[in-house]
PDB file of C-alpha atoms in Angstrom:
ATOM      1  CA  UNK Q   1     -21.914  -3.280   5.413  1.00 94.00           C
ATOM      2  CA  UNK Q   2     -18.602  -4.642   5.161  1.00 96.00           C
ATOM      3  CA  UNK Q   3     -16.015  -1.906   5.078  1.00 97.00           C
ATOM      4  CA  UNK Q   4     -12.388  -1.601   6.456  1.00 97.00           C
ATOM      5  CA  UNK Q   5      -9.870   0.837   6.268  1.00 97.00           C
ATOM      6  CA  UNK Q   6      -6.266   0.813   7.301  1.00 97.00           C
ATOM      7  CA  UNK Q   7      -2.992   2.558   7.307  1.00 97.00           C
ATOM      8  CA  UNK Q   8      -0.041   0.674   7.993  1.00 96.00           C
ATOM      9  CA  UNK Q   9       3.418  -0.707   6.955  1.00 95.00           C
ATOM     10  CA  UNK Q  10       4.055  -3.894   5.135  1.00 96.00           C
ATOM     11  CA  UNK Q  11       5.519  -6.589   7.453  1.00 96.00           C
ATOM     12  CA  UNK Q  12       6.842  -8.496   4.212  1.00 95.00           C
ATOM     13  CA  UNK Q  13       6.889  -8.046   0.315  1.00 95.00           C
ATOM     14  CA  UNK Q  14       3.731  -9.346  -1.127  1.00 96.00           C
ATOM     15  CA  UNK Q  15       3.911 -13.074  -2.497  1.00 96.00           C
ATOM     16  CA  UNK Q  16       1.811 -13.611  -5.792  1.00 96.00           C
ATOM     17  CA  UNK Q  17       0.381 -16.700  -7.092  1.00 95.00           C
ATOM     18  CA  UNK Q  18      -1.637 -17.272 -10.045  1.00 95.00           C
ATOM     19  CA  UNK Q  19      -5.305 -19.161  -9.607  1.00 92.00           C
ATOM     20  CA  UNK Q  20      -5.350 -22.334 -11.989  1.00 92.00           C
ATOM     21  CA  UNK Q  21      -8.345 -20.989 -14.112  1.00 90.00           C
ATOM     22  CA  UNK Q  22      -8.344 -20.900 -17.785  1.00 91.00           C
ATOM     23  CA  UNK Q  23      -7.233 -17.196 -17.322  1.00 92.00           C
ATOM     24  CA  UNK Q  24      -4.906 -17.404 -14.576  1.00 92.00           C
ATOM     25  CA  UNK Q  25      -5.922 -14.494 -11.726  1.00 94.00           C
ATOM     26  CA  UNK Q  26      -2.854 -13.039  -9.703  1.00 95.00           C
ATOM     27  CA  UNK Q  27      -3.533 -13.447  -6.264  1.00 96.00           C
ATOM     28  CA  UNK Q  28      -1.112 -11.254  -3.958  1.00 97.00           C
ATOM     29  CA  UNK Q  29      -0.842 -11.925  -0.023  1.00 97.00           C
ATOM     30  CA  UNK Q  30       1.105  -9.703   2.541  1.00 97.00           C
ATOM     31  CA  UNK Q  31       0.953  -8.488   5.988  1.00 97.00           C
ATOM     32  CA  UNK Q  32       0.128  -4.982   7.556  1.00 97.00           C
ATOM     33  CA  UNK Q  33       1.064  -3.739  10.758  1.00 96.00           C
ATOM     34  CA  UNK Q  34      -1.322  -1.132  11.978  1.00 95.00           C
ATOM     35  CA  UNK Q  35      -0.115   0.687  15.228  1.00 92.00           C
ATOM     36  CA  UNK Q  36      -3.053   1.661  17.546  1.00 88.00           C
ATOM     37  CA  UNK Q  37      -3.642   4.899  19.133  1.00 83.00           C
ATOM     38  CA  UNK Q  38      -2.213   4.206  22.584  1.00 79.00           C
ATOM     39  CA  UNK Q  39       1.097   2.527  24.222  1.00 76.00           C
ATOM     40  CA  UNK Q  40       1.502  -0.648  26.082  1.00 76.00           C
ATOM     41  CA  UNK Q  41       2.314  -0.250  29.747  1.00 77.00           C
ATOM     42  CA  UNK Q  42       6.078  -0.607  28.878  1.00 79.00           C
ATOM     43  CA  UNK Q  43       5.797   2.368  26.478  1.00 76.00           C
ATOM     44  CA  UNK Q  44       6.008   0.573  23.291  1.00 79.00           C
ATOM     45  CA  UNK Q  45       3.618   1.089  20.744  1.00 82.00           C
ATOM     46  CA  UNK Q  46       0.503  -1.366  20.334  1.00 87.00           C
ATOM     47  CA  UNK Q  47       0.294  -2.829  16.683  1.00 92.00           C
ATOM     48  CA  UNK Q  48      -2.343  -5.100  15.473  1.00 93.00           C
ATOM     49  CA  UNK Q  49      -1.383  -7.410  12.487  1.00 95.00           C
ATOM     50  CA  UNK Q  50      -3.540  -7.981   9.540  1.00 97.00           C
ATOM     51  CA  UNK Q  51      -3.229 -10.126   6.391  1.00 97.00           C
ATOM     52  CA  UNK Q  52      -4.179  -8.427   2.968  1.00 97.00           C
ATOM     53  CA  UNK Q  53      -5.287 -10.329  -0.211  1.00 97.00           C
ATOM     54  CA  UNK Q  54      -5.541  -8.613  -3.399  1.00 96.00           C
ATOM     55  CA  UNK Q  55      -6.763  -9.746  -6.575  1.00 95.00           C
ATOM     56  CA  UNK Q  56      -6.055  -9.492 -10.134  1.00 95.00           C
ATOM     57  CA  UNK Q  57      -4.455  -6.208 -11.358  1.00 94.00           C
ATOM     58  CA  UNK Q  58      -4.137  -4.679  -7.849  1.00 94.00           C
ATOM     59  CA  UNK Q  59      -2.244  -8.428  -7.069  1.00 94.00           C
ATOM     60  CA  UNK Q  60       0.165  -7.468  -9.601  1.00 95.00           C
ATOM     61  CA  UNK Q  61       0.589  -3.711  -8.530  1.00 94.00           C
ATOM     62  CA  UNK Q  62       1.045  -5.001  -5.106  1.00 95.00           C
ATOM     63  CA  UNK Q  63       4.029  -7.248  -6.210  1.00 94.00           C
ATOM     64  CA  UNK Q  64       5.433  -4.811  -8.408  1.00 94.00           C
ATOM     65  CA  UNK Q  65       5.635  -1.756  -5.995  1.00 93.00           C
ATOM     66  CA  UNK Q  66       4.812  -2.501  -2.346  1.00 94.00           C
ATOM     67  CA  UNK Q  67       7.909  -3.458  -0.234  1.00 93.00           C
ATOM     68  CA  UNK Q  68       8.359  -4.293   3.380  1.00 94.00           C
ATOM     69  CA  UNK Q  69       8.255  -1.433   5.668  1.00 93.00           C
ATOM     70  CA  UNK Q  70       6.179   0.646   3.381  1.00 94.00           C
ATOM     71  CA  UNK Q  71       3.425   2.623   4.427  1.00 95.00           C
ATOM     72  CA  UNK Q  72       0.327   2.017   2.676  1.00 96.00           C
ATOM     73  CA  UNK Q  73      -3.576   2.518   3.337  1.00 96.00           C
ATOM     74  CA  UNK Q  74      -6.236  -0.469   2.405  1.00 96.00           C
ATOM     75  CA  UNK Q  75      -9.636  -0.182   1.579  1.00 97.00           C
ATOM     76  CA  UNK Q  76     -11.186  -3.238   1.519  1.00 97.00           C
ATOM     77  CA  UNK Q  77     -13.535  -6.020   3.362  1.00 97.00           C
ATOM     78  CA  UNK Q  78     -13.095  -8.618   5.698  1.00 97.00           C
ATOM     79  CA  UNK Q  79     -13.522 -12.305   4.737  1.00 96.00           C
ATOM     80  CA  UNK Q  80     -13.665 -15.112   7.039  1.00 95.00           C
ATOM     81  CA  UNK Q  81     -10.673 -17.683   6.509  1.00 90.00           C
ATOM     82  CA  UNK Q  82     -11.971 -21.175   8.318  1.00 93.00           C
ATOM     83  CA  UNK Q  83     -10.342 -24.355   7.577  1.00 90.00           C
ATOM     84  CA  UNK Q  84     -10.124 -27.629   9.179  1.00 93.00           C
ATOM     85  CA  UNK Q  85      -6.252 -29.281   9.506  1.00 93.00           C
ATOM     86  CA  UNK Q  86      -5.288 -33.039   8.906  1.00 94.00           C
ATOM     87  CA  UNK Q  87      -6.172 -33.552  12.588  1.00 95.00           C
ATOM     88  CA  UNK Q  88      -9.631 -32.415  12.183  1.00 94.00           C
ATOM     89  CA  UNK Q  89      -8.794 -29.311  14.239  1.00 95.00           C
ATOM     90  CA  UNK Q  90     -10.705 -26.106  13.397  1.00 95.00           C
ATOM     91  CA  UNK Q  91      -8.848 -22.990  12.504  1.00 94.00           C
ATOM     92  CA  UNK Q  92     -10.486 -19.730  12.467  1.00 94.00           C
ATOM     93  CA  UNK Q  93      -8.747 -16.434  10.788  1.00 93.00           C
ATOM     94  CA  UNK Q  94     -10.130 -13.208   9.192  1.00 95.00           C
ATOM     95  CA  UNK Q  95      -8.400 -11.533   6.115  1.00 96.00           C
ATOM     96  CA  UNK Q  96      -9.003  -8.198   4.498  1.00 97.00           C
ATOM     97  CA  UNK Q  97      -9.383  -8.182   0.724  1.00 97.00           C
ATOM     98  CA  UNK Q  98      -8.096  -5.128  -0.390  1.00 96.00           C
ATOM     99  CA  UNK Q  99     -10.716  -3.212  -3.139  1.00 95.00           C
ATOM    100  CA  UNK Q 100      -8.335  -0.205  -3.117  1.00 95.00           C
ATOM    101  CA  UNK Q 101      -4.721   0.148  -1.986  1.00 94.00           C
ATOM    102  CA  UNK Q 102      -2.705   3.392  -2.271  1.00 93.00           C
ATOM    103  CA  UNK Q 103       0.917   4.393  -1.044  1.00 91.00           C
ATOM    104  CA  UNK Q 104       0.363   6.422   2.241  1.00 90.00           C
ATOM    105  CA  UNK Q 105       4.081   7.897   1.974  1.00 83.00           C
ATOM    106  CA  UNK Q 106       6.516   9.510  -0.681  1.00 80.00           C
ATOM    107  CA  UNK Q 107       8.894   7.429  -2.690  1.00 77.00           C
ATOM    108  CA  UNK Q 108      11.677   9.725  -1.105  1.00 79.00           C
ATOM    109  CA  UNK Q 109      10.503   9.304   2.238  1.00 77.00           C
ATOM    110  CA  UNK Q 110      10.180   5.412   2.099  1.00 72.00           C
ATOM    111  CA  UNK Q 111      13.945   5.147   0.494  1.00 75.00           C
ATOM    112  CA  UNK Q 112      15.218   7.506   3.241  1.00 75.00           C
ATOM    113  CA  UNK Q 113      14.311   5.168   5.740  1.00 72.00           C
ATOM    114  CA  UNK Q 114      15.914   2.144   3.727  1.00 71.00           C
ATOM    115  CA  UNK Q 115      12.726   0.646   1.975  1.00 70.00           C
ATOM    116  CA  UNK Q 116      13.953  -0.255  -1.643  1.00 65.00           C
ATOM    117  CA  UNK Q 117      11.258   0.448  -3.959  1.00 61.00           C
ATOM    118  CA  UNK Q 118      10.865  -0.746  -7.270  1.00 56.00           C
ATOM    119  CA  UNK Q 119      12.282   0.750 -10.274  1.00 46.00           C
ATOM    120  CA  UNK Q 120      14.199   3.065  -7.709  1.00 41.00           C
ATOM    121  CA  UNK Q 121      16.888   4.454 -10.329  1.00 38.00           C
ATOM    122  CA  UNK Q 122      15.110   4.370 -13.281  1.00 37.00           C
ATOM    123  CA  UNK Q 123      11.886   6.333 -13.270  1.00 36.00           C
ATOM    124  CA  UNK Q 124      10.750   7.607 -16.006  1.00 34.00           C
ATOM    125  CA  UNK Q 125       7.088   9.286 -15.961  1.00 36.00           C
ATOM    126  CA  UNK Q 126       4.679   8.361 -18.666  1.00 32.00           C
ATOM    127  CA  UNK Q 127       4.209  11.507 -21.483  1.00 34.00           C
ATOM    128  CA  UNK Q 128       1.437  10.609 -23.343  1.00 38.00           C
ATOM    129  CA  UNK Q 129       1.560   9.943 -26.721  1.00 40.00           C
ATOM    130  CA  UNK Q 130       4.286  12.912 -27.121  1.00 38.00           C
ATOM    131  CA  UNK Q 131       7.516  11.118 -26.911  1.00 40.00           C
ATOM    132  CA  UNK Q 132       9.114  14.169 -27.669  1.00 41.00           C
ATOM    133  CA  UNK Q 133       8.301  16.024 -24.508  1.00 38.00           C
ATOM    134  CA  UNK Q 134      11.093  16.130 -22.078  1.00 41.00           C
ATOM    135  CA  UNK Q 135      10.404  14.490 -18.799  1.00 40.00           C
ATOM    136  CA  UNK Q 136      10.384  16.840 -15.511  1.00 40.00           C
ATOM    137  CA  UNK Q 137      13.850  17.253 -13.855  1.00 42.00           C
ATOM    138  CA  UNK Q 138      14.619  15.468 -11.020  1.00 41.00           C
ATOM    139  CA  UNK Q 139      16.728  18.376  -9.896  1.00 41.00           C
ATOM    140  CA  UNK Q 140      14.493  19.468  -7.329  1.00 43.00           C
ATOM    141  CA  UNK Q 141      13.380  16.881  -5.160  1.00 44.00           C
ATOM    142  CA  UNK Q 142       9.689  17.445  -3.730  1.00 43.00           C
ATOM    143  CA  UNK Q 143       9.120  14.567  -1.937  1.00 45.00           C
ATOM    144  CA  UNK Q 144       6.410  13.455  -4.216  1.00 45.00           C
ATOM    145  CA  UNK Q 145       4.481  16.588  -3.775  1.00 44.00           C
ATOM    146  CA  UNK Q 146       4.140  19.881  -5.960  1.00 44.00           C
ATOM    147  CA  UNK Q 147       5.640  22.961  -4.926  1.00 45.00           C
ATOM    148  CA  UNK Q 148       4.196  25.760  -3.303  1.00 46.00           C
ATOM    149  CA  UNK Q 149       2.083  27.695  -5.631  1.00 46.00           C
ATOM    150  CA  UNK Q 150       1.424  31.553  -4.448  1.00 49.00           C
ATOM    151  CA  UNK Q 151      -2.026  32.172  -4.379  1.00 49.00           C
ATOM    152  CA  UNK Q 152      -3.975  35.662  -4.666  1.00 51.00           C
ATOM    153  CA  UNK Q 153      -4.965  36.975  -1.405  1.00 53.00           C
ATOM    154  CA  UNK Q 154      -8.922  37.381  -0.792  1.00 52.00           C
ATOM    155  CA  UNK Q 155     -10.168  39.238   1.921  1.00 57.00           C
ATOM    156  CA  UNK Q 156     -13.648  38.964   0.965  1.00 56.00           C
ATOM    157  CA  UNK Q 157     -13.504  35.064   1.833  1.00 50.00           C
ATOM    158  CA  UNK Q 158     -15.653  34.224   5.021  1.00 52.00           C
ATOM    159  CA  UNK Q 159     -12.998  31.815   6.637  1.00 46.00           C
TER     160      UNK Q 159
END
């Protein structure tokens, strides 16, 4: 089994290139800084840095929506990245090939920290086929979450 789950902040905006095949495929590369659960002796957090690669639509998604500093979660697999340079010196590395990539913070939270997200000022949610349905109002900022909905009390629940 080869499965990796990471959550961290992007160290740079994704860079996308396209394969040279008959049907070009997007290949996005970006860095992810993942904080370790302990700190260094100096009190600074200890961080691991990973190279992430995403292909196809996932690569295009990363290019369009991911920005340096954003908190994201990645589910993927490890892939060896070994090569030999011009001087015949062997280099060894490991990349994470993303199978899933998700936002791990709200858009509002990212923007409050100064991360400029794509389409920041012109977001319009998809309303399905009915174009006459009004878009949800942006007057109430919920930070990307739904409002608290009162629930009925049920004293018969065992928890």
